[in-house]
mmCIF file of C-alpha atoms and ligand atoms in Angstrom:
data_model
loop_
_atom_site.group_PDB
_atom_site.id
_atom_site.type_symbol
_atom_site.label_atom_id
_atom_site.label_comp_id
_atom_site.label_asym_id
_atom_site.label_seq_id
_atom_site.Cartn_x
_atom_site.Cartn_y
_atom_site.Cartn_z
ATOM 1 C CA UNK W 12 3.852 -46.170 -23.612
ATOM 2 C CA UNK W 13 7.369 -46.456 -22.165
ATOM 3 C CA UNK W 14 9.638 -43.955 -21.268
ATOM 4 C CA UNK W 15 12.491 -43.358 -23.165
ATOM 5 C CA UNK W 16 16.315 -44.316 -21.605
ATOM 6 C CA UNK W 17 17.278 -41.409 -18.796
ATOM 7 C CA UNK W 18 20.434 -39.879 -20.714
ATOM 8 C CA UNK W 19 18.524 -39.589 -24.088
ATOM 9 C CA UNK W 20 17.282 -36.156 -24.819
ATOM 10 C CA UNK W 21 15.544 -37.363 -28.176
ATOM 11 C CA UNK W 22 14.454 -40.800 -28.234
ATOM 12 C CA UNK W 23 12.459 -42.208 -31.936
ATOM 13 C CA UNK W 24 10.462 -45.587 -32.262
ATOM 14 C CA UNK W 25 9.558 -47.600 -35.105
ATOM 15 C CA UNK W 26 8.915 -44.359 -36.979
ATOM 16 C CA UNK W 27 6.712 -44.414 -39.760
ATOM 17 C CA UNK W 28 5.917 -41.143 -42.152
ATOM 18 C CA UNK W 29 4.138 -41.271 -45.205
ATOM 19 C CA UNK W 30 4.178 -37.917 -47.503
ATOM 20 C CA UNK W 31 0.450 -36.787 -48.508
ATOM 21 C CA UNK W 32 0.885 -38.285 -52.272
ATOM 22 C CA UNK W 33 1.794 -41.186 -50.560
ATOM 23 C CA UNK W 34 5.537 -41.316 -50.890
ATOM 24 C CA UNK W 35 6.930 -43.007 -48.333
ATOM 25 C CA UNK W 36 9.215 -41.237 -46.180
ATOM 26 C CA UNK W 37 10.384 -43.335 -43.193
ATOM 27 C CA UNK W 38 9.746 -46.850 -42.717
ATOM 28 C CA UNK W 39 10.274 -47.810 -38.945
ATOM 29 C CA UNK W 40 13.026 -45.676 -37.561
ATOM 30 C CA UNK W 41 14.339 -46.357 -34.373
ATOM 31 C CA UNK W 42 17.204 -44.009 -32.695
ATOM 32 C CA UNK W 43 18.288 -42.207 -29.519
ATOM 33 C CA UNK W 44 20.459 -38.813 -29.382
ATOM 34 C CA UNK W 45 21.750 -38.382 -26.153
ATOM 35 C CA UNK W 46 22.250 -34.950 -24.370
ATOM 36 C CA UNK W 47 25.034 -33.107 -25.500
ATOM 37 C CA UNK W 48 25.676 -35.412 -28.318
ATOM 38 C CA UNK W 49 26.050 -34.108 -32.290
ATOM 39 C CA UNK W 50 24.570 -37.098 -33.777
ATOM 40 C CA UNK W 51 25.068 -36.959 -37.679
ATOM 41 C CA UNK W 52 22.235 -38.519 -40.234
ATOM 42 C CA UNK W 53 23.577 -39.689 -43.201
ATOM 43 C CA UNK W 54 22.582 -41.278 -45.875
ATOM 44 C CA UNK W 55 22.062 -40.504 -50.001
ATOM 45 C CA UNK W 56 19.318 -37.979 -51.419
ATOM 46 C CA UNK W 57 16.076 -38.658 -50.714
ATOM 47 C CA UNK W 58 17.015 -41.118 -48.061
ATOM 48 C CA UNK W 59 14.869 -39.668 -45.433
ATOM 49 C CA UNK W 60 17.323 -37.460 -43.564
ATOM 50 C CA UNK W 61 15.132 -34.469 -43.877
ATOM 51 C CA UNK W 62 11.943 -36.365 -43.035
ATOM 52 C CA UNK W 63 13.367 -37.766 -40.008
ATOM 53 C CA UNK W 64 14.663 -34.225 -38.365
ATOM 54 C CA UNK W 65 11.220 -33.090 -38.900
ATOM 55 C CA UNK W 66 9.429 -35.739 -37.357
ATOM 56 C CA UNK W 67 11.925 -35.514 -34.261
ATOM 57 C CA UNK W 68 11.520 -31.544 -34.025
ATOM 58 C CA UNK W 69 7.362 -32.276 -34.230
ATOM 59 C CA UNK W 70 7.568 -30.415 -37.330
ATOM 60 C CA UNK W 71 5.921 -33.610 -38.615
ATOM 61 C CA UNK W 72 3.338 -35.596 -36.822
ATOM 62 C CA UNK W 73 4.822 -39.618 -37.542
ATOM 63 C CA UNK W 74 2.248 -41.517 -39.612
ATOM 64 C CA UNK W 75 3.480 -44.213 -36.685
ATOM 65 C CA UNK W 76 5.822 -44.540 -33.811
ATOM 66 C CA UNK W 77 6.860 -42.417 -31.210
ATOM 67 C CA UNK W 78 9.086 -39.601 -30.613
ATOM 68 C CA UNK W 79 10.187 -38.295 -26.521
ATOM 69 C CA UNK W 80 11.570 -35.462 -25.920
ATOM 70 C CA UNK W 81 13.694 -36.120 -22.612
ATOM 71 C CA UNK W 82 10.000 -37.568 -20.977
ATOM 72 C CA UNK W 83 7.694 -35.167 -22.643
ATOM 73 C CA UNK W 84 6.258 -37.818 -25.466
ATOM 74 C CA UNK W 85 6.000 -35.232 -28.821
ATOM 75 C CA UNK W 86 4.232 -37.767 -30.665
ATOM 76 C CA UNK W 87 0.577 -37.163 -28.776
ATOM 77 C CA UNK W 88 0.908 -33.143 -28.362
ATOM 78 C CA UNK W 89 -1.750 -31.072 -30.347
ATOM 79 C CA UNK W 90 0.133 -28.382 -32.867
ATOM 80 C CA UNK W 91 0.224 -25.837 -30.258
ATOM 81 C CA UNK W 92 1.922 -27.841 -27.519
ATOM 82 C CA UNK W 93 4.347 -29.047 -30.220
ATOM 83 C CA UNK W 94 4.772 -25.308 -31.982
ATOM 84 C CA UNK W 95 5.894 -23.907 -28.489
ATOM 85 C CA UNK W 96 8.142 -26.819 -27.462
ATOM 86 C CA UNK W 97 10.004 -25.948 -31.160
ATOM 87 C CA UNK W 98 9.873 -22.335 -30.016
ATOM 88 C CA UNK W 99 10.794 -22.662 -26.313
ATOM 89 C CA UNK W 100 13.472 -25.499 -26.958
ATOM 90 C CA UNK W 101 14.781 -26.277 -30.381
ATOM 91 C CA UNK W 102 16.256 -24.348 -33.246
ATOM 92 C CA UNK W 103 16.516 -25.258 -36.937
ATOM 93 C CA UNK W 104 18.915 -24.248 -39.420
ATOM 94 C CA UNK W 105 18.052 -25.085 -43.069
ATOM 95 C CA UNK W 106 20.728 -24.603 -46.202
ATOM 96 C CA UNK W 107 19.724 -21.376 -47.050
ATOM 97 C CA UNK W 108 20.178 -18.749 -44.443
ATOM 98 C CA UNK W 109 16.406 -17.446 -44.665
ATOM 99 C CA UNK W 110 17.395 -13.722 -43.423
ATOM 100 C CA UNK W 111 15.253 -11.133 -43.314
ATOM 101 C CA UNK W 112 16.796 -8.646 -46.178
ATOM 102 C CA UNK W 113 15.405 -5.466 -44.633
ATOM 103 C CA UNK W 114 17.180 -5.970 -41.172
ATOM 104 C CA UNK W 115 20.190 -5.392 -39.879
ATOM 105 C CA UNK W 116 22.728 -8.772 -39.726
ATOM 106 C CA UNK W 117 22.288 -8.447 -35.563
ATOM 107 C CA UNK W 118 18.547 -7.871 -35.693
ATOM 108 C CA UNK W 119 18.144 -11.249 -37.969
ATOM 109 C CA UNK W 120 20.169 -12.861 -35.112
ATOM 110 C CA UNK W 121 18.447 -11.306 -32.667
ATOM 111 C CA UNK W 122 14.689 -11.789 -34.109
ATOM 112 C CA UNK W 123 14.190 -14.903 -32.053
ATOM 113 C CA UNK W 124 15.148 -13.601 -28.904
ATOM 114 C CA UNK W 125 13.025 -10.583 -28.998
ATOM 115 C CA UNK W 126 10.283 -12.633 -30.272
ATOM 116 C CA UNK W 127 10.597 -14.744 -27.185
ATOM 117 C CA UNK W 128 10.053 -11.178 -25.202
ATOM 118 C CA UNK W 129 13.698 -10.475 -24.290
ATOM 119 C CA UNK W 130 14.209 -6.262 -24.812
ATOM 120 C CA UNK W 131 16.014 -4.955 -27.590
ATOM 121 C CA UNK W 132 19.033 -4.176 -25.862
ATOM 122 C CA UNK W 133 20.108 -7.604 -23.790
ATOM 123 C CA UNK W 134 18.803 -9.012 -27.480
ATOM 124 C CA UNK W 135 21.360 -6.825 -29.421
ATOM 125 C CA UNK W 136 24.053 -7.446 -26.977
ATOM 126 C CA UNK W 137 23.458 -11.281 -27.081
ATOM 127 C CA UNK W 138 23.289 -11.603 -30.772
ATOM 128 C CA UNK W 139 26.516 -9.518 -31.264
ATOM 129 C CA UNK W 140 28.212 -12.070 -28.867
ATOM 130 C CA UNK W 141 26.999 -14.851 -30.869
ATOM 131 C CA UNK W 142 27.881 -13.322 -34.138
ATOM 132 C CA UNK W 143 31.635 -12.649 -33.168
ATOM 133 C CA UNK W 144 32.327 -16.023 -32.110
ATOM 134 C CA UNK W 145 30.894 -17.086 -35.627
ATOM 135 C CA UNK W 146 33.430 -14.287 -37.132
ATOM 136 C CA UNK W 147 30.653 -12.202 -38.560
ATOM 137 C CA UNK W 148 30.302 -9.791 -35.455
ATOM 138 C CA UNK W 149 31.743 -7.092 -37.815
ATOM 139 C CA UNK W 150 28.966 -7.151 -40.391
ATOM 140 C CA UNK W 151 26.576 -6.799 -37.447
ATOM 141 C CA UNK W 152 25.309 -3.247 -38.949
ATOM 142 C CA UNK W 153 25.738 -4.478 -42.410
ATOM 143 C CA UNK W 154 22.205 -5.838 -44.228
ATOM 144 C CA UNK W 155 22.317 -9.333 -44.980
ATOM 145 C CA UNK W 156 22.736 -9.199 -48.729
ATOM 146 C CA UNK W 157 26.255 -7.455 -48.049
ATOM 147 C CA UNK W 158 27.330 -10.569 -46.694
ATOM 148 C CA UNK W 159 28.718 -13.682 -48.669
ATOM 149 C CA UNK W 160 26.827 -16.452 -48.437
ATOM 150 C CA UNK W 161 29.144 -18.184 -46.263
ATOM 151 C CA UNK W 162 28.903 -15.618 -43.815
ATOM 152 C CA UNK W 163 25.178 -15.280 -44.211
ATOM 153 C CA UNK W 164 24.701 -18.849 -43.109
ATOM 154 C CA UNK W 165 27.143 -18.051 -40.219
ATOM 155 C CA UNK W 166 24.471 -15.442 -39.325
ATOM 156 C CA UNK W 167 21.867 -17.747 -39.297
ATOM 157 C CA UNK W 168 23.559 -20.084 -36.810
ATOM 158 C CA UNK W 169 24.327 -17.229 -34.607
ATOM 159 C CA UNK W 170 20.352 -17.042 -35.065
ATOM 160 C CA UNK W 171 19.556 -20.580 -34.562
ATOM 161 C CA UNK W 172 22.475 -20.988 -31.131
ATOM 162 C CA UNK W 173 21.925 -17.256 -29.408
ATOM 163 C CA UNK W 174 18.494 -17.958 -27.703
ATOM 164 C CA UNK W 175 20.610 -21.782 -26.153
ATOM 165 C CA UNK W 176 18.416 -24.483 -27.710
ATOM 166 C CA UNK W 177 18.493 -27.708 -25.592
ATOM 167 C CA UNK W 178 18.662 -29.202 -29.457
ATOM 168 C CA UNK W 179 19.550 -27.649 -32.511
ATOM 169 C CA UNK W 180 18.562 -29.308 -35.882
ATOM 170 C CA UNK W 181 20.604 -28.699 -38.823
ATOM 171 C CA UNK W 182 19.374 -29.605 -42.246
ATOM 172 C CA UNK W 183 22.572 -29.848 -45.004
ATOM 173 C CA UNK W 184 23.507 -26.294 -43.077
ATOM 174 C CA UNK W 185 26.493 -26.193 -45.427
ATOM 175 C CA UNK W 186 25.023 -27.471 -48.454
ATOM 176 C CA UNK W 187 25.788 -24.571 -50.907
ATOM 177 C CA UNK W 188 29.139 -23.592 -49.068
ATOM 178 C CA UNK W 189 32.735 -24.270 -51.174
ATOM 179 C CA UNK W 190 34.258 -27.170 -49.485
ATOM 180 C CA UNK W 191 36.331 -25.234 -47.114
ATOM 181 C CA UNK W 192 34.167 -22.528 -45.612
ATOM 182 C CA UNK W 193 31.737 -25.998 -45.132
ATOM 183 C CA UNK W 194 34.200 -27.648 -42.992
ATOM 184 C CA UNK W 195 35.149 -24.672 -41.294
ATOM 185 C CA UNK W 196 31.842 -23.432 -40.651
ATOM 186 C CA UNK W 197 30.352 -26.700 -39.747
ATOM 187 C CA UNK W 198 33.583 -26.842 -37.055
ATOM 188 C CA UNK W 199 32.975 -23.798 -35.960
ATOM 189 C CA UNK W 200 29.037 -24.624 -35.257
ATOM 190 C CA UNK W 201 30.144 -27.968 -33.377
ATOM 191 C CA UNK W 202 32.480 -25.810 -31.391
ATOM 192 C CA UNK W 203 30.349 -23.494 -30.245
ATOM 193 C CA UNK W 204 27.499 -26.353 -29.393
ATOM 194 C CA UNK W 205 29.682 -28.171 -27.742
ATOM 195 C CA UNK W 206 30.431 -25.425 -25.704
ATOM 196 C CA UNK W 207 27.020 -24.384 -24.455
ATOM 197 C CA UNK W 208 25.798 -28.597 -24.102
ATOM 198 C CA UNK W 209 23.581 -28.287 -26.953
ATOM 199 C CA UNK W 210 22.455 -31.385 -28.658
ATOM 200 C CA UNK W 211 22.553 -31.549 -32.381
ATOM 201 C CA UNK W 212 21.473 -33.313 -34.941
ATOM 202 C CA UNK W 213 22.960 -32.992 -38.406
ATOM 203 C CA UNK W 214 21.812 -33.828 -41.286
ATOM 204 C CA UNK W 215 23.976 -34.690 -43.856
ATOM 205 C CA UNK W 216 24.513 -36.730 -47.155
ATOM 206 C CA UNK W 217 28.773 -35.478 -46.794
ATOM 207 C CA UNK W 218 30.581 -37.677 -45.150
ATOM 208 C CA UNK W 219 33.735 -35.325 -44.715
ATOM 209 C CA UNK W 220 31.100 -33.560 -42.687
ATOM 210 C CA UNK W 221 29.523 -36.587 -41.214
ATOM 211 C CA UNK W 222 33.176 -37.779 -39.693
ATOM 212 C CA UNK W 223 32.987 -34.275 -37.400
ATOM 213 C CA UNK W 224 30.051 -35.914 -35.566
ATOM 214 C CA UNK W 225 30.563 -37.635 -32.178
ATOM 215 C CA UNK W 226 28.179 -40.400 -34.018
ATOM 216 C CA UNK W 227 26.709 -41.430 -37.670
ATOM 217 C CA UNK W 228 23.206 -43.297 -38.230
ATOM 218 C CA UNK W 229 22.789 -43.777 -42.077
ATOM 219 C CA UNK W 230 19.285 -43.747 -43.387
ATOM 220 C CA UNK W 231 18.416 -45.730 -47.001
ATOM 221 C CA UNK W 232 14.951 -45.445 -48.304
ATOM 222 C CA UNK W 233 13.672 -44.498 -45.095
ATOM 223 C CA UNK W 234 15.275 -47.213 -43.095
ATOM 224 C CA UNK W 235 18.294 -47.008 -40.534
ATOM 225 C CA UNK W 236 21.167 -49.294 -42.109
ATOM 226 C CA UNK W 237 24.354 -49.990 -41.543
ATOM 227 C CA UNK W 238 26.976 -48.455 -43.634
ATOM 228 C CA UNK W 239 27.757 -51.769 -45.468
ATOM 229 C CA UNK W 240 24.156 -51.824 -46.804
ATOM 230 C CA UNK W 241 24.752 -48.167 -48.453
ATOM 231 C CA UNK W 242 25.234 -47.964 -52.299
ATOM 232 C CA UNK W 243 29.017 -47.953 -52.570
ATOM 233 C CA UNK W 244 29.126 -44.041 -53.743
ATOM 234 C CA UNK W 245 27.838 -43.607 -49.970
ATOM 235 C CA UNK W 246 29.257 -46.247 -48.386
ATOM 236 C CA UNK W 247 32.462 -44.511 -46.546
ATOM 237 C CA UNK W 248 32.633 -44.457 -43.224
ATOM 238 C CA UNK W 249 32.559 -41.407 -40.860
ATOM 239 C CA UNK W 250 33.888 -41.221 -37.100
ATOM 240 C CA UNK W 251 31.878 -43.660 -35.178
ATOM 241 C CA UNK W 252 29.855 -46.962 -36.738
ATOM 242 C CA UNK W 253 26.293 -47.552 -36.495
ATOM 243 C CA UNK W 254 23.941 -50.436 -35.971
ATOM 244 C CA UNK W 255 20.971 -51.949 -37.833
ATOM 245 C CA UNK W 256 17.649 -50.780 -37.362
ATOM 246 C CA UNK W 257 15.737 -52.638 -35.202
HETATM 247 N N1 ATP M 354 6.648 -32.913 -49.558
HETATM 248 C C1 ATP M 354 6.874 -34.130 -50.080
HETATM 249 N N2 ATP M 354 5.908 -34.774 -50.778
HETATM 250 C C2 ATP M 354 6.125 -36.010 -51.270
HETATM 251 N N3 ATP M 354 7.264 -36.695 -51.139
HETATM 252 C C3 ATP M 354 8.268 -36.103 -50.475
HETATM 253 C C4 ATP M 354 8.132 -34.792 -49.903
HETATM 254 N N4 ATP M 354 9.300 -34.467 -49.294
HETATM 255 C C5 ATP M 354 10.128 -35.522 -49.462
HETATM 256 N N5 ATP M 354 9.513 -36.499 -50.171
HETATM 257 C C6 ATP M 354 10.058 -37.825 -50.498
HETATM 258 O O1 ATP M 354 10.312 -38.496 -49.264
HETATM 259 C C7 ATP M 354 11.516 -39.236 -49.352
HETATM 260 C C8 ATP M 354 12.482 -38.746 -48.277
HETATM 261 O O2 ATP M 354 12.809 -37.384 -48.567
HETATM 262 P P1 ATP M 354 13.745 -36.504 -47.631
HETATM 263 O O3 ATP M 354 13.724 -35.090 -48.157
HETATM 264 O O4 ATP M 354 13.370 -36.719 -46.229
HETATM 265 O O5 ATP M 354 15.167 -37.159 -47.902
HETATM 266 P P2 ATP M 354 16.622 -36.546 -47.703
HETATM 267 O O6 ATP M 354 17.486 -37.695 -47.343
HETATM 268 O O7 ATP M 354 16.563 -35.406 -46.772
HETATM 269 O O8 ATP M 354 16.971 -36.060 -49.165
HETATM 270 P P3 ATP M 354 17.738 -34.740 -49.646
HETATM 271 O O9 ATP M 354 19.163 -34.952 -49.305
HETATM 272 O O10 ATP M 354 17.471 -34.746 -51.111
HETATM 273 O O11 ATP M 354 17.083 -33.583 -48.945
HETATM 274 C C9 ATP M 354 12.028 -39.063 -50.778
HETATM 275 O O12 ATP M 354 11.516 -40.132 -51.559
HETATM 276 C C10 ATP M 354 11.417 -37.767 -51.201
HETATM 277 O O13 ATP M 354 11.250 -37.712 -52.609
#
């Protein structure tokens, strides 16, 4: 087994995953995400965009290939190893906000810091800060289903970014957002990664949103391609090229 490149924080080989039915998912995936970077993953519905964050986060064990996380290798931990590193070091934000309706807008942002033992208070205070440089921190006391959605999602990135994850995974996190609150929240997300160093990797099948990356891999039927291979509905271009699997 050889260790990945020094400046990559996530590092993927020949990545297989096959889905329990037997639909394939990835078929040999190969791709590094260096530190600090906000790497977007492109590529049409069903591509594998979702499959692929999952394996990298050791959501999902790969069927085959590796997966490093700076020189930890994720693809040989056991489900507890893997379930703290996701804990401890990563943070996930899906479409849907998935709050908690019976809290309080600051105690769904703050729920993973006080899980991770921090008190109440220092939580509350750090999820406040979080929320106001998302522009909710004035629904803070509000419940969540007071909130529109677009500000509901920005609560759950205040969620996902207040505990500083060395990489935060973000699934089509603007996916049901109108086309400017997506732009504007995704910006305002990148902003305040970029800020703290933290890595991200978005996926995406937008490629308005896909052009705010510092880079764009594009994924078809589970393969890395380059955007001339896409179907020509996907086949625009966002900020930075990409290269052929290898
Ligand atoms: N739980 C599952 N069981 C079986 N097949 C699945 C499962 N989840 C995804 N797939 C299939 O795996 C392939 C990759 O799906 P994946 O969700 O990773 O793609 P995607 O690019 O994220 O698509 P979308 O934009 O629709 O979310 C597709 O063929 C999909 O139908």
């Amino acid at each position: 087994m050889e260790a990945p490149p020094d400046n990559d924080v996530l590092w993927a080989r020949a990545l297989h995953f096959t889905h329990r039915d037997r639909t394939p998912g990835l078929n040999g995936v190969s791709l590094g995400v260096r530190d600090g970077e906000i790497l977007a993953v492109g590529g049409p519905r069903g591509s594998g965009k979702t499959t692929l964050l999952r394996c990298l986060s050791g959501m999902l064990s790969p069927t085959k290939g590796e997966v490093w996380f700076n020189s930890t290798p994720v693809h040989t931990m056991g489900p507890l190893s893997r379930e703290r590193l996701r804990r401890e070091r990563f943070a996930w934000i899906d479409p849907e906000p998935g709050l908690v309706p019976e809290l309080t807008v600051w105690e769904n942002a703050a729920l993973p810091l006080m899980l991770r033992g921090m008190g109440r208070r220092k939580a509350r205070e750090r999820a406040v800060d979080w929320l106001e440089r998302l522009d909710v921190g004035a629904f803070a006391r509000k419940t969540p289903l007071q909130l529109n959605q677009a500000q509901r999602q920005r609560v759950a990135i205040a969620r996902a970014l207040a505990p500083s994850p060395t990489v935060l995974f973000a699934d089509e996190p603007t996916a049901p957002l109108h086309r400017a609150d997506r732009v504007h929240v995704l910006r305002t997300l990148m902003t305040a990664a970029r800020s703290h160093d933290i890595t991200v990797v978005l996926a995406t099948g937008d490629l308005e949103a896909a052009a705010l990356a510092d880079r764009v891999v594009h994924l078809l039927d589970g393969r890395r391609v380059s955007n001339a291979q896409l179907p020509p509905a996907a086949g625009t271009e966002g900020r930075a090229s990409c290269s052929l699997s290898v």
